[in-house]
Amino acid sequence: MSYTKKDYKYYLSLTSQLPFCSSPLRLDASNKCEFACAYCFASTRQGFGRNSKLQLTKAKILRERFIRIKKGRILGAIDEFIERKIPIQFGGMSDPFSKSPLSENITADLMNTLKEFHYPYILSTKSSAISSPAFIASLKDSNCYVRFSTTVINPTKRSAVDLGSSTFDEILRATEFIRKAGIPVCFRFQPIIPGHEEFAAEMIDRASNAGVNHISAEYLKVPIDADSKFRKVLRDLLPPKPVAYYVNRQASHQGREYILPTKYRQHHLLAMKHRANSHGITFGFADNDLLLFSEGNSCCSASDLYLKEANMFSANIVTMAKRMQIGELISLDDLRSEWIPKHPISSQLNSTSRINKSLIGSDAEWYVYLEELWEGRRGLYSPAFFEGITKSDATDNQGLALYKRIRTDLDIAIAAQMPYHPTVPEAKSAALET
């Protein structure tokens, strides 16, 4: 793929998961992912620069930024995040081990820059190329946590769905090399294809044998345009068409995506959690609405357990709710009492979630942003979106809602270390019927 000489402007940015993520800084080696996964998140979700020509990031720019920040020259909100050593997610929307970043040595240069400053980061990839001797040398003694993504699916279908990605066997071998270098590894089961959950058990067992520390799991989300955006191999697994498949199973419509019913997902995710825990592996519920039940005090990756000298971004709903006891009320003041940057964030938000123009650049930006989230005026992610939190009848002295941490069936099942067995229909796998 040819690329423009123009540097990727948004190489380091805040993710759209800011309302609930403890590590919302995203670093990308390029503006496009060159793998060809059938469900490609980068093509079905909006973001900076992904409709333009391929642009690449220069490690030199990141290094100069780190040096400037170390000298105390803070020019924006992202600089404040870096100064505080909030973990970076390297590979937020494009895989660092895509062809172009590799051929231009960009991935290696970025890894070495992060290592030089001992900066905490999560490296997300679907490629085993990270286990080559050169990359192992970059990983060794770095403050890194490697996260491999792979699909939960009938193994005979995986290569066609994860086109261009490494095989599961290759990822397992890569994990063994990385663990020998002393670097923790997470497997992110993303996505889980409904009807293929039975294959997760063997994947977890093999992950344990390879030395995996943590597993997080997230179901396939079906965008409203999935019938045209998903490749044929995935469409065929969700007959008659992906959207109809989800709608017929009472999926809820959240923003631009359809999400399977909570009870259906919980049933299978709990089985995965118990299997992982039986091997001594921590587990994260990576579906946004279930993040509260993940192990660790951050979000689904449990990066607070595996990164050193890192500060999690705690001014988010999930982190705050994790600290609350069942029955305890949660107020907006609880959220505002956490650390937030002094600089505005308007330039970091995408065009669909920008702050009122009259407030741009003012000290009130963050406070207005948090209040609008809290009251449900800024998209989906008010506290009540998350399983385990409900809106109470009470308000604070400003008339803003108070939310309550409630006990759910999932809380009870986790506490009892028992599988969760709601009465839900199983999804039939088209792959298994053929």
C-alpha atoms as one frame of an Amber mdcrd trajectory, in Angstrom:
protein
   0.000   0.000   0.000   1.423   3.376  -0.989   1.359   6.185   1.532   1.576
   9.947   1.664   4.699  11.619   3.037   2.460  13.568   5.386   2.920  12.504
   9.021  -0.096  11.059  10.796  -1.429  14.020  12.766  -3.557  12.034  15.214
  -0.927   9.435  16.100  -1.590  10.053  19.807  -5.126  10.848  20.880  -7.859
  10.206  23.410 -10.150   7.318  22.567 -13.926   7.491  22.386 -13.862   5.191
  25.438 -12.851   8.092  27.674 -16.095   7.853  29.742 -15.239   4.369  31.024
 -11.594   3.579  30.232  -8.692   3.880  32.678  -6.112   4.040  29.865  -7.768
   6.194  27.180  -4.568   7.279  25.406  -4.269   5.700  21.965  -1.034   5.504
  19.959  -1.120   4.299  16.356   1.772   3.684  13.985  -0.488   4.576  11.053
  -4.005   5.767  10.323  -5.030   2.478   8.693  -4.851  -1.194   9.595  -3.613
  -3.351   6.727  -4.996  -6.615   8.043  -8.308  -7.718   6.545 -10.410  -9.067
   9.418 -13.960  -9.828   8.319 -15.435  -7.659  11.105 -12.812  -4.857  10.863
 -13.474  -2.362  13.680 -11.449   0.360  11.961 -13.696   0.323   8.895 -16.989
   0.088  10.783 -16.250   2.749  13.393 -15.551   6.401  12.864 -12.222   8.009
  13.657  -9.575  10.481  12.636  -7.896   9.946   9.289  -9.133   6.498   8.331
 -10.813   7.689   5.140  -7.659   9.391   3.861  -4.492   7.990   2.309  -2.173
   5.917   4.446  -0.157   8.113   6.801   2.620   6.917   9.085   3.828   8.051
  12.487   7.395   9.127  13.213   8.908   7.975  16.499  11.032  11.118  16.442
   7.907  13.214  17.036   6.890  11.110  20.039  10.415  11.246  21.477  10.574
  15.026  21.129   7.218  15.263  22.856   8.409  13.132  25.781  11.533  15.292
  26.140   9.498  18.507  26.082   7.078  17.169  28.704   9.958  15.988  30.888
  11.248  19.566  30.840   7.877  20.775  32.103   6.490  22.240  28.880   2.880
  21.044  28.921   0.900  22.209  25.900  -2.363  20.306  26.153  -4.501  17.669
  27.838  -2.655  14.752  26.238   0.639  16.134  27.548  -0.899  16.115  31.024
  -1.881  12.458  30.619   1.692  11.647  29.587   3.216  13.634  32.439   1.058
  11.612  34.823   2.176   8.332  33.172  -1.281   7.122  32.287  -0.766   3.996
  30.141  -0.784   4.279  26.376  -2.624   1.723  24.267  -0.284   1.152  21.324
  -2.409  -0.198  18.488  -5.716   1.448  19.291  -7.244   1.325  15.811  -4.452
   0.056  13.543  -2.250  -2.948  14.232   1.386  -1.911  14.891   2.518  -4.989
  12.987   0.756  -4.144   9.751   2.969  -4.281   6.677   3.813  -0.586   6.238
   4.786   0.279   9.849   6.950  -2.853   9.919   8.693  -2.204   6.610   9.452
   1.385   7.618  10.747   0.320  11.078   8.152   2.592  12.678   6.864   0.001
  15.135  10.356  -0.820  16.406  11.252   2.870  16.717   8.087   3.625  18.699
   8.667   0.643  21.004  12.254   1.722  21.640  11.119   5.277  22.383   8.583
   4.025  24.923  11.274   1.814  26.431  13.770   4.686  26.635  11.366   6.667
  28.807  10.151   3.553  30.670   6.653   4.599  29.711   3.836   2.160  30.608
   2.027   0.863  27.551  -0.247  -1.906  26.339   0.756  -3.230  22.931  -2.251
  -4.628  21.054  -1.746  -6.858  18.040  -3.020  -9.866  16.119   0.465 -10.705
  14.861   3.146 -13.062  16.146   5.819 -10.878  14.499   6.347  -9.282  17.894
   8.203 -12.421  19.009  11.099 -11.922  16.583  14.491 -11.448  18.319  14.612
  -7.733  17.475  11.212  -7.039  19.016  11.904  -9.252  22.025  14.992  -7.096
  22.634  12.770  -3.993  22.497  10.325  -5.568  24.931  12.905  -6.772  27.433
  13.150  -4.429  30.444  10.404  -2.219  29.001   7.247  -1.255  30.885   4.986
  -3.122  28.489   1.997  -5.434  28.616   1.326  -7.339  25.378  -2.285  -7.979
  24.379  -3.002 -10.446  21.590  -6.446 -10.309  20.003  -8.002 -13.406  18.500
 -11.476 -14.516  17.509 -13.470 -17.154  19.386 -14.714 -19.226  16.486 -14.612
 -22.719  15.059 -10.855 -23.117  14.338 -11.594 -24.214  10.775 -13.086 -20.760
  10.117 -10.575 -18.551  11.957  -8.058 -17.998   9.153 -10.795 -16.817   6.785
 -12.283 -14.427   9.355  -8.954 -13.114  10.735  -7.466 -12.733   7.273  -3.832
 -11.657   7.368  -3.516 -12.242  11.112  -1.302 -14.845  12.743  -2.785 -18.233
  13.545  -3.701 -19.104  17.111  -0.801 -21.581  17.222   1.604 -18.823  16.144
   0.260 -16.482  18.819   0.724 -19.177  21.459   4.359 -19.692  20.426   4.920
 -15.925  20.434   3.454 -15.754  23.935   5.995 -18.275  25.217   8.890 -16.155
  23.907   7.436 -12.956  25.353   6.808 -14.505  28.760  10.404 -15.784  28.856
  11.463 -12.151  28.405   9.525 -11.295  31.563   6.705  -9.406  29.841   3.088
 -10.072  30.916   0.633 -11.170  28.225  -3.116 -10.758  27.849  -5.318 -12.610
  25.380  -8.284 -10.569  24.233 -11.012 -12.816  22.868 -12.412 -10.273  20.443
 -14.795 -10.881  18.956 -16.655 -13.914  20.237 -18.848 -15.165  17.408 -22.232
 -16.232  18.845 -22.763 -19.961  18.522 -19.016 -20.652  18.696 -18.518 -20.267
  22.455 -17.703 -23.951  22.949 -14.285 -23.359  21.373 -13.264 -20.906  24.111
 -12.508 -23.629  26.679  -9.664 -25.181  24.693  -8.330 -21.717  23.837  -8.182
 -20.846  27.545  -6.450 -24.125  28.413  -3.827 -23.589  25.723  -3.385 -19.956
  26.757  -2.628 -21.139  30.277  -0.013 -23.586  29.016   1.678 -20.736  27.124
   1.864 -18.573  30.265  -0.896 -16.021  29.613  -1.587 -13.763  32.618  -4.986
 -12.332  31.751  -7.891 -12.983  29.394 -10.572 -10.479  28.441 -13.558 -11.369
  26.305 -15.957  -9.354  24.168 -18.826 -10.403  21.950 -19.146  -9.402  18.326
 -20.963  -6.110  17.917 -22.902  -5.805  14.681 -22.850  -2.306  13.143 -26.000
  -1.062  11.455 -24.179  -1.363   8.111 -22.727  -4.826   8.821 -24.714  -6.415
   5.988 -22.454  -4.544   3.577 -19.347  -3.901   5.722 -18.741  -7.450   6.986
 -17.015  -9.744   4.526 -18.964 -12.683   3.090 -17.292 -15.299   5.287 -18.667
 -13.607   8.403 -22.037 -12.794   6.876 -22.456 -16.499   6.125 -21.909 -17.336
   9.811 -24.789 -15.037  10.805 -27.699 -16.043   8.554 -29.760 -14.741   6.922
 -27.805 -11.491   7.376 -25.846 -10.154  10.389 -28.328  -7.437  11.390 -31.329
  -9.754  11.099 -29.449 -12.477  13.000 -28.954 -10.115  15.942 -32.411  -8.535
  15.795 -33.996 -12.001  15.779 -32.136 -12.725  19.029 -33.498  -9.615  20.768
 -30.272  -7.648  20.402 -30.431  -4.081  21.674 -29.597  -1.153  19.417 -26.812
   0.939  20.982 -25.629   3.861  18.903 -24.492   2.448  15.565 -24.319  -1.152
  16.776 -26.468  -4.105  17.805 -25.512  -5.894  21.035 -26.674  -9.361  22.075
 -28.858  -9.599  25.223 -26.996  -9.265  28.504 -28.224 -12.591  29.892 -27.020
 -14.491  26.851 -23.545 -12.960  27.037 -23.217 -13.337  30.816 -23.987 -17.036
  30.651 -21.032 -17.778  28.385 -18.650 -15.154  29.757 -19.005 -16.521  33.278
 -18.044 -19.973  32.043 -14.937 -18.444  30.443 -14.096 -16.544  33.621 -14.346
 -19.647  35.800 -12.178 -21.616  33.390  -9.561 -18.862  33.272  -9.565 -18.424
  37.055  -9.123 -22.174  37.535  -5.784 -21.777  35.743  -4.799 -18.754  37.852
  -5.536 -16.363  34.971  -7.336 -13.109  35.752 -10.381 -12.257  33.641 -11.947
  -9.139  32.170 -15.478  -8.641  30.871 -14.655  -6.508  27.829 -18.213  -5.735
  26.708 -18.674  -2.104  27.685 -21.785  -2.650  29.793 -20.096  -5.425  31.818
 -16.748  -3.733  32.512 -17.591  -3.287  36.178 -17.162  -7.036  36.777 -13.610
  -7.264  35.423 -10.822  -8.206  37.804  -8.382  -5.478  38.781  -9.204  -1.840
  39.472  -8.868  -0.544  35.922 -10.972  -1.803  33.031 -11.062  -5.054  31.067
  -7.297  -5.464  30.579  -6.435  -5.275  34.318  -3.434  -3.165  33.338  -3.153
  -1.880  36.909  -2.127  -5.422  37.889   0.518  -5.873  35.212   2.126  -2.495
  34.463   4.697  -0.828  36.705   4.860   2.831  37.763   1.605   3.633  35.993
  -1.284   5.848  37.033  -4.718   4.851  35.816  -7.164   7.513  34.642  -9.769
   7.238  37.384 -12.167  10.061  36.429 -14.360   7.558  34.641 -17.583   5.878
  35.633 -16.346   2.276  35.741 -13.268   2.886  37.895 -15.294   4.974  40.312
 -18.109   2.411  40.569 -15.621  -0.403  41.228 -14.742   1.315  44.509 -18.354
   1.502  45.658 -20.080  -0.944  47.954 -23.418  -2.507  47.046 -26.139  -0.001
  47.940 -23.784   2.981  48.011 -24.814   6.139  46.162 -22.560   7.665  43.514
 -22.543  11.394  42.767 -21.057  13.546  40.046 -18.890  15.139  42.730 -17.277
  11.714  43.248 -16.256  11.766  39.597 -15.120  15.389  39.665 -12.963  14.762
  42.734 -10.649  12.563  40.656  -7.686  13.919  38.714  -8.623  15.554  35.401
  -6.431  17.613  33.052  -6.425  21.383  33.323  -6.254  21.845  29.560  -9.397
  21.588  27.393 -10.319  18.440  25.490 -12.460  19.867  22.682  -9.854  19.206
  19.990  -9.594  15.569  21.074 -13.280  14.718  20.733 -14.660  13.596  17.401
 -17.120  15.793  15.535 -20.182  13.969  16.878 -19.329  14.642  20.514 -17.890
  18.150  20.519 -18.498  20.532  23.400 -20.684  23.620  23.026 -18.681  26.200
  21.060 -19.200  28.850  23.719 -17.252  26.711  26.208 -14.350  25.666  23.996
 -11.019  26.585  25.536 -12.519  27.466  28.910 -11.770  25.899  32.275 -15.343
  24.590  32.303 -14.867  22.162  29.408 -14.072  19.080  31.470 -16.758  19.814
  34.051 -19.425  20.301  31.396 -18.266  17.164  29.598 -18.554  15.096  32.786
 -21.948  16.566  33.674 -23.346  15.852  30.219 -22.100  12.264  30.464 -23.638
  11.952  33.904 -27.038  13.190  32.797 -27.094  11.079  29.625 -26.851  14.053
  27.287 -23.606  12.868  25.682 -24.292   9.531  24.067 -24.858   6.148  25.665
 -22.517   6.154  28.599 -24.343   7.597  31.564 -23.742   5.547  34.733 -27.034
   3.662  34.231 -25.681   2.164  30.989 -23.431  -0.136  33.009 -24.713  -3.352
  34.524 -24.665  -3.020  38.313 -25.519   0.696  38.404 -29.013   2.172  38.460
 -30.430   5.670  38.732 -31.823   6.363  42.197 -34.750   8.625  43.072 -32.411
  11.007  44.913 -30.514  14.025  43.595 -27.579  16.036  44.897 -27.731  19.670
  46.030 -27.408  20.780  42.400 -30.375  18.696  41.306 -28.186  16.169  39.492
 -28.991  12.470  39.616 -27.493  10.144  42.197 -26.801   6.611  41.007 -26.655
   3.466  43.106 -24.410   0.413  42.948 -26.802  -2.544  43.023 -26.292  -6.272
  43.436 -26.940  -8.210  40.239 -27.247 -11.895  39.434 -23.764 -11.627  37.966
 -22.409 -10.276  41.281 -23.972 -13.217  43.085 -22.629 -15.790  40.630 -19.111
 -14.340  40.756 -19.119 -14.179  44.563 -20.300 -17.770  44.794 -17.849 -18.917
  42.098 -20.772 -20.610  40.422 -21.709 -20.673  36.745 -24.569 -18.394  35.813
 -27.522 -20.237  34.239 -30.254 -17.893  33.038 -32.980 -19.288  30.829 -31.804
 -18.076  27.457 -31.889 -19.606  23.989 -28.589 -20.777  22.591 -27.387 -19.320
  19.310 -26.955 -21.946  16.640 -23.698 -21.832  14.756 -24.027 -21.792  11.007
 -20.452 -23.064  10.871 -21.368 -26.189  12.798 -24.408 -26.924  10.686 -22.518
 -27.031   7.412
